[in-house]
PDB file of C-alpha atoms in Angstrom:
ATOM      1  CA  UNK A   1     -81.202-227.185  17.115  1.00 49.00           C
ATOM      2  CA  UNK A   2     -77.182-227.400  17.874  1.00 59.00           C
ATOM      3  CA  UNK A   3     -75.609-229.908  20.259  1.00 62.00           C
ATOM      4  CA  UNK A   4     -73.317-228.097  22.767  1.00 71.00           C
ATOM      5  CA  UNK A   5     -73.377-231.364  24.967  1.00 76.00           C
ATOM      6  CA  UNK A   6     -70.111-232.492  23.398  1.00 81.00           C
ATOM      7  CA  UNK A   7     -66.910-231.489  22.796  1.00 81.00           C
ATOM      8  CA  UNK A   8     -65.132-230.517  19.821  1.00 79.00           C
ATOM      9  CA  UNK A   9     -63.070-234.201  18.623  1.00 79.00           C
ATOM     10  CA  UNK A  10     -60.452-231.709  15.717  1.00 78.00           C
ATOM     11  CA  UNK A  11     -58.676-230.128  19.000  1.00 81.00           C
ATOM     12  CA  UNK A  12     -54.853-230.352  18.602  1.00 86.00           C
ATOM     13  CA  UNK A  13     -52.942-232.900  21.112  1.00 90.00           C
ATOM     14  CA  UNK A  14     -50.975-231.741  23.040  1.00 95.00           C
ATOM     15  CA  UNK A  15     -47.073-232.035  21.613  1.00 96.00           C
ATOM     16  CA  UNK A  16     -48.975-230.043  18.337  1.00 94.00           C
ATOM     17  CA  UNK A  17     -50.281-227.552  20.660  1.00 95.00           C
ATOM     18  CA  UNK A  18     -46.826-226.490  22.507  1.00 97.00           C
ATOM     19  CA  UNK A  19     -44.820-227.407  19.045  1.00 96.00           C
ATOM     20  CA  UNK A  20     -46.795-224.750  17.544  1.00 94.00           C
ATOM     21  CA  UNK A  21     -45.529-222.061  20.328  1.00 96.00           C
ATOM     22  CA  UNK A  22     -41.959-223.516  19.315  1.00 97.00           C
ATOM     23  CA  UNK A  23     -42.481-223.468  15.948  1.00 94.00           C
ATOM     24  CA  UNK A  24     -44.141-219.667  16.391  1.00 95.00           C
ATOM     25  CA  UNK A  25     -41.634-218.723  18.369  1.00 97.00           C
ATOM     26  CA  UNK A  26     -38.915-219.262  15.796  1.00 96.00           C
ATOM     27  CA  UNK A  27     -40.747-216.695  13.433  1.00 95.00           C
ATOM     28  CA  UNK A  28     -39.505-214.042  15.304  1.00 96.00           C
ATOM     29  CA  UNK A  29     -35.963-215.363  14.308  1.00 97.00           C
ATOM     30  CA  UNK A  30     -34.117-212.572  12.050  1.00 96.00           C
ATOM     31  CA  UNK A  31     -31.794-215.483  11.268  1.00 96.00           C
ATOM     32  CA  UNK A  32     -31.668-216.046   6.794  1.00 94.00           C
ATOM     33  CA  UNK A  33     -31.039-218.775   7.404  1.00 93.00           C
ATOM     34  CA  UNK A  34     -32.425-220.895   9.933  1.00 94.00           C
ATOM     35  CA  UNK A  35     -34.984-220.055  12.636  1.00 96.00           C
ATOM     36  CA  UNK A  36     -34.908-222.078  15.207  1.00 98.00           C
ATOM     37  CA  UNK A  37     -38.075-222.184  18.166  1.00 98.00           C
ATOM     38  CA  UNK A  38     -38.295-223.471  21.547  1.00 98.00           C
ATOM     39  CA  UNK A  39     -41.222-223.816  24.225  1.00 98.00           C
ATOM     40  CA  UNK A  40     -40.349-225.394  27.668  1.00 98.00           C
ATOM     41  CA  UNK A  41     -43.821-226.922  29.320  1.00 98.00           C
ATOM     42  CA  UNK A  42     -43.900-228.337  32.840  1.00 98.00           C
ATOM     43  CA  UNK A  43     -45.109-231.795  33.864  1.00 97.00           C
ATOM     44  CA  UNK A  44     -48.302-229.818  34.654  1.00 97.00           C
ATOM     45  CA  UNK A  45     -48.535-228.754  31.381  1.00 97.00           C
ATOM     46  CA  UNK A  46     -48.022-225.330  31.496  1.00 97.00           C
ATOM     47  CA  UNK A  47     -45.134-223.285  29.906  1.00 98.00           C
ATOM     48  CA  UNK A  48     -42.605-221.678  32.081  1.00 98.00           C
ATOM     49  CA  UNK A  49     -40.092-220.641  29.057  1.00 98.00           C
ATOM     50  CA  UNK A  50     -40.098-220.072  25.580  1.00 98.00           C
ATOM     51  CA  UNK A  51     -36.824-218.892  22.834  1.00 98.00           C
ATOM     52  CA  UNK A  52     -35.744-218.061  19.566  1.00 98.00           C
ATOM     53  CA  UNK A  53     -32.792-217.716  18.176  1.00 98.00           C
ATOM     54  CA  UNK A  54     -31.149-213.837  17.922  1.00 97.00           C
ATOM     55  CA  UNK A  55     -28.047-211.921  18.877  1.00 97.00           C
ATOM     56  CA  UNK A  56     -28.237-211.176  23.150  1.00 96.00           C
ATOM     57  CA  UNK A  57     -29.623-208.340  23.912  1.00 94.00           C
ATOM     58  CA  UNK A  58     -28.036-204.625  23.359  1.00 95.00           C
ATOM     59  CA  UNK A  59     -26.292-206.358  20.174  1.00 96.00           C
ATOM     60  CA  UNK A  60     -28.014-204.367  17.165  1.00 95.00           C
ATOM     61  CA  UNK A  61     -29.243-207.378  14.492  1.00 92.00           C
ATOM     62  CA  UNK A  62     -28.077-204.845  11.407  1.00 94.00           C
ATOM     63  CA  UNK A  63     -24.825-204.293  12.754  1.00 94.00           C
ATOM     64  CA  UNK A  64     -23.466-208.209  14.015  1.00 95.00           C
ATOM     65  CA  UNK A  65     -23.162-210.359  10.489  1.00 95.00           C
ATOM     66  CA  UNK A  66     -26.165-213.034  10.324  1.00 94.00           C
ATOM     67  CA  UNK A  67     -23.743-214.396   7.224  1.00 92.00           C
ATOM     68  CA  UNK A  68     -22.669-218.151   7.946  1.00 89.00           C
ATOM     69  CA  UNK A  69     -20.310-219.119   5.386  1.00 87.00           C
ATOM     70  CA  UNK A  70     -18.106-216.392   5.541  1.00 82.00           C
ATOM     71  CA  UNK A  71     -14.021-217.345   5.852  1.00 87.00           C
ATOM     72  CA  UNK A  72     -13.603-215.687   9.016  1.00 91.00           C
ATOM     73  CA  UNK A  73     -14.911-216.382  12.337  1.00 93.00           C
ATOM     74  CA  UNK A  74     -15.714-213.104  13.269  1.00 95.00           C
ATOM     75  CA  UNK A  75     -17.541-212.634  10.367  1.00 93.00           C
ATOM     76  CA  UNK A  76     -20.811-214.607  10.715  1.00 94.00           C
ATOM     77  CA  UNK A  77     -23.626-215.291  13.305  1.00 95.00           C
ATOM     78  CA  UNK A  78     -21.811-218.328  15.679  1.00 94.00           C
ATOM     79  CA  UNK A  79     -19.499-216.665  17.566  1.00 95.00           C
ATOM     80  CA  UNK A  80     -22.414-213.897  18.608  1.00 96.00           C
ATOM     81  CA  UNK A  81     -26.126-215.590  17.963  1.00 97.00           C
ATOM     82  CA  UNK A  82     -27.885-216.831  21.325  1.00 97.00           C
ATOM     83  CA  UNK A  83     -29.302-220.752  20.384  1.00 98.00           C
ATOM     84  CA  UNK A  84     -33.654-220.895  21.028  1.00 98.00           C
ATOM     85  CA  UNK A  85     -32.891-223.470  23.687  1.00 98.00           C
ATOM     86  CA  UNK A  86     -30.686-220.999  26.309  1.00 98.00           C
ATOM     87  CA  UNK A  87     -32.808-218.377  25.322  1.00 98.00           C
ATOM     88  CA  UNK A  88     -36.423-220.210  26.477  1.00 98.00           C
ATOM     89  CA  UNK A  89     -34.240-221.285  29.682  1.00 98.00           C
ATOM     90  CA  UNK A  90     -33.049-217.729  30.460  1.00 97.00           C
ATOM     91  CA  UNK A  91     -36.393-216.650  29.780  1.00 96.00           C
ATOM     92  CA  UNK A  92     -38.205-218.838  32.250  1.00 97.00           C
ATOM     93  CA  UNK A  93     -40.705-217.280  34.819  1.00 95.00           C
ATOM     94  CA  UNK A  94     -40.126-220.755  37.210  1.00 92.00           C
ATOM     95  CA  UNK A  95     -37.849-223.847  37.345  1.00 95.00           C
ATOM     96  CA  UNK A  96     -37.061-225.514  34.416  1.00 98.00           C
ATOM     97  CA  UNK A  97     -36.747-229.030  36.237  1.00 97.00           C
ATOM     98  CA  UNK A  98     -38.340-231.963  34.927  1.00 98.00           C
ATOM     99  CA  UNK A  99     -39.978-229.997  32.315  1.00 98.00           C
ATOM    100  CA  UNK A 100     -40.101-230.982  28.998  1.00 98.00           C
ATOM    101  CA  UNK A 101     -38.527-228.658  26.085  1.00 98.00           C
ATOM    102  CA  UNK A 102     -40.693-228.820  22.223  1.00 98.00           C
ATOM    103  CA  UNK A 103     -37.847-227.244  19.308  1.00 98.00           C
ATOM    104  CA  UNK A 104     -37.437-227.356  16.269  1.00 96.00           C
ATOM    105  CA  UNK A 105     -34.436-228.038  15.465  1.00 97.00           C
ATOM    106  CA  UNK A 106     -32.468-230.849  17.606  1.00 98.00           C
ATOM    107  CA  UNK A 107     -30.166-229.221  20.034  1.00 98.00           C
ATOM    108  CA  UNK A 108     -26.040-229.112  19.164  1.00 97.00           C
ATOM    109  CA  UNK A 109     -24.279-230.409  22.093  1.00 98.00           C
ATOM    110  CA  UNK A 110     -23.325-227.021  23.437  1.00 98.00           C
ATOM    111  CA  UNK A 111     -27.563-226.345  24.644  1.00 98.00           C
ATOM    112  CA  UNK A 112     -27.566-229.833  25.117  1.00 98.00           C
ATOM    113  CA  UNK A 113     -25.153-229.407  28.474  1.00 98.00           C
ATOM    114  CA  UNK A 114     -27.384-226.319  29.052  1.00 98.00           C
ATOM    115  CA  UNK A 115     -30.359-228.422  29.105  1.00 98.00           C
ATOM    116  CA  UNK A 116     -28.945-231.433  31.058  1.00 98.00           C
ATOM    117  CA  UNK A 117     -27.895-228.727  33.643  1.00 98.00           C
ATOM    118  CA  UNK A 118     -31.235-226.936  33.594  1.00 98.00           C
ATOM    119  CA  UNK A 119     -32.230-229.949  34.673  1.00 98.00           C
ATOM    120  CA  UNK A 120     -34.762-230.310  31.509  1.00 98.00           C
ATOM    121  CA  UNK A 121     -35.968-234.421  31.741  1.00 98.00           C
ATOM    122  CA  UNK A 122     -37.286-234.997  27.478  1.00 98.00           C
ATOM    123  CA  UNK A 123     -36.605-233.538  24.343  1.00 98.00           C
ATOM    124  CA  UNK A 124     -39.981-233.228  21.671  1.00 98.00           C
ATOM    125  CA  UNK A 125     -38.303-232.019  18.534  1.00 98.00           C
ATOM    126  CA  UNK A 126     -38.945-231.197  14.816  1.00 96.00           C
ATOM    127  CA  UNK A 127     -35.894-231.600  11.940  1.00 95.00           C
ATOM    128  CA  UNK A 128     -32.149-233.292  13.048  1.00 95.00           C
ATOM    129  CA  UNK A 129     -31.099-231.577   9.877  1.00 94.00           C
ATOM    130  CA  UNK A 130     -27.696-232.468  10.854  1.00 96.00           C
ATOM    131  CA  UNK A 131     -27.921-235.478  12.410  1.00 96.00           C
ATOM    132  CA  UNK A 132     -24.523-237.440  12.699  1.00 96.00           C
ATOM    133  CA  UNK A 133     -22.078-234.801  12.698  1.00 97.00           C
ATOM    134  CA  UNK A 134     -19.549-234.626  15.730  1.00 97.00           C
ATOM    135  CA  UNK A 135     -21.577-231.960  17.755  1.00 97.00           C
ATOM    136  CA  UNK A 136     -24.782-234.483  17.051  1.00 97.00           C
ATOM    137  CA  UNK A 137     -22.783-237.051  18.150  1.00 98.00           C
ATOM    138  CA  UNK A 138     -21.620-235.466  21.031  1.00 98.00           C
ATOM    139  CA  UNK A 139     -25.160-234.071  21.516  1.00 98.00           C
ATOM    140  CA  UNK A 140     -27.099-237.351  21.980  1.00 98.00           C
ATOM    141  CA  UNK A 141     -23.307-238.833  24.004  1.00 98.00           C
ATOM    142  CA  UNK A 142     -23.631-236.511  26.854  1.00 98.00           C
ATOM    143  CA  UNK A 143     -27.923-236.938  26.627  1.00 98.00           C
ATOM    144  CA  UNK A 144     -27.832-240.193  26.472  1.00 98.00           C
ATOM    145  CA  UNK A 145     -24.910-240.400  29.532  1.00 98.00           C
ATOM    146  CA  UNK A 146     -27.781-237.616  31.875  1.00 98.00           C
ATOM    147  CA  UNK A 147     -30.592-239.976  31.137  1.00 98.00           C
ATOM    148  CA  UNK A 148     -32.707-237.420  29.069  1.00 98.00           C
ATOM    149  CA  UNK A 149     -35.232-239.184  26.491  1.00 97.00           C
ATOM    150  CA  UNK A 150     -35.903-237.085  23.282  1.00 98.00           C
ATOM    151  CA  UNK A 151     -38.310-238.727  20.715  1.00 97.00           C
ATOM    152  CA  UNK A 152     -38.338-236.626  17.308  1.00 97.00           C
ATOM    153  CA  UNK A 153     -41.813-235.313  16.215  1.00 94.00           C
ATOM    154  CA  UNK A 154     -43.938-236.140  13.324  1.00 87.00           C
ATOM    155  CA  UNK A 155     -44.745-233.327  11.154  1.00 79.00           C
ATOM    156  CA  UNK A 156     -47.638-231.343  12.766  1.00 74.00           C
ATOM    157  CA  UNK A 157     -51.090-230.507  11.111  1.00 62.00           C
ATOM    158  CA  UNK A 158     -51.902-227.080  11.705  1.00 63.00           C
ATOM    159  CA  UNK A 159     -50.140-224.257   9.569  1.00 61.00           C
ATOM    160  CA  UNK A 160     -48.223-220.742  10.528  1.00 55.00           C
ATOM    161  CA  UNK A 161     -48.554-218.858   7.568  1.00 63.00           C
ATOM    162  CA  UNK A 162     -46.493-215.878   6.528  1.00 63.00           C
ATOM    163  CA  UNK A 163     -47.445-212.495   6.345  1.00 61.00           C
TER     164      UNK A 163
END
């Protein structure tokens, strides 16, 4: 006889769940080099916003450049792409104050400013590939000054497969 009186011991932890949502969201990004996803969670463990990096609404992603190493500023993606963090903030269906941001890549300095202004209090990230760059140093300096805690999460045990 099957004993259905005990809970499933193999469930994933909250961090894994919310980072999994961020990683799944990153799969929507059409950026050929870096797909980033973000998930904002309120103190009651409810998702209030998700986002990924891509072009603004109405900007055709077949017309704007995806390049990241062209010599001309206007020929690169950087002046056009909206990062996952501001997209998650803008897509939020409620206040993001006192929330936790789960993001696949540590926020740049521009995103850090928006995170601070939005009232997000915690950041959980997977990758810090730009660690030590000027943008990273500025980001951490601002987050520290604003008393926003951030921590790197260990790789998660769930897998989201490509097609």
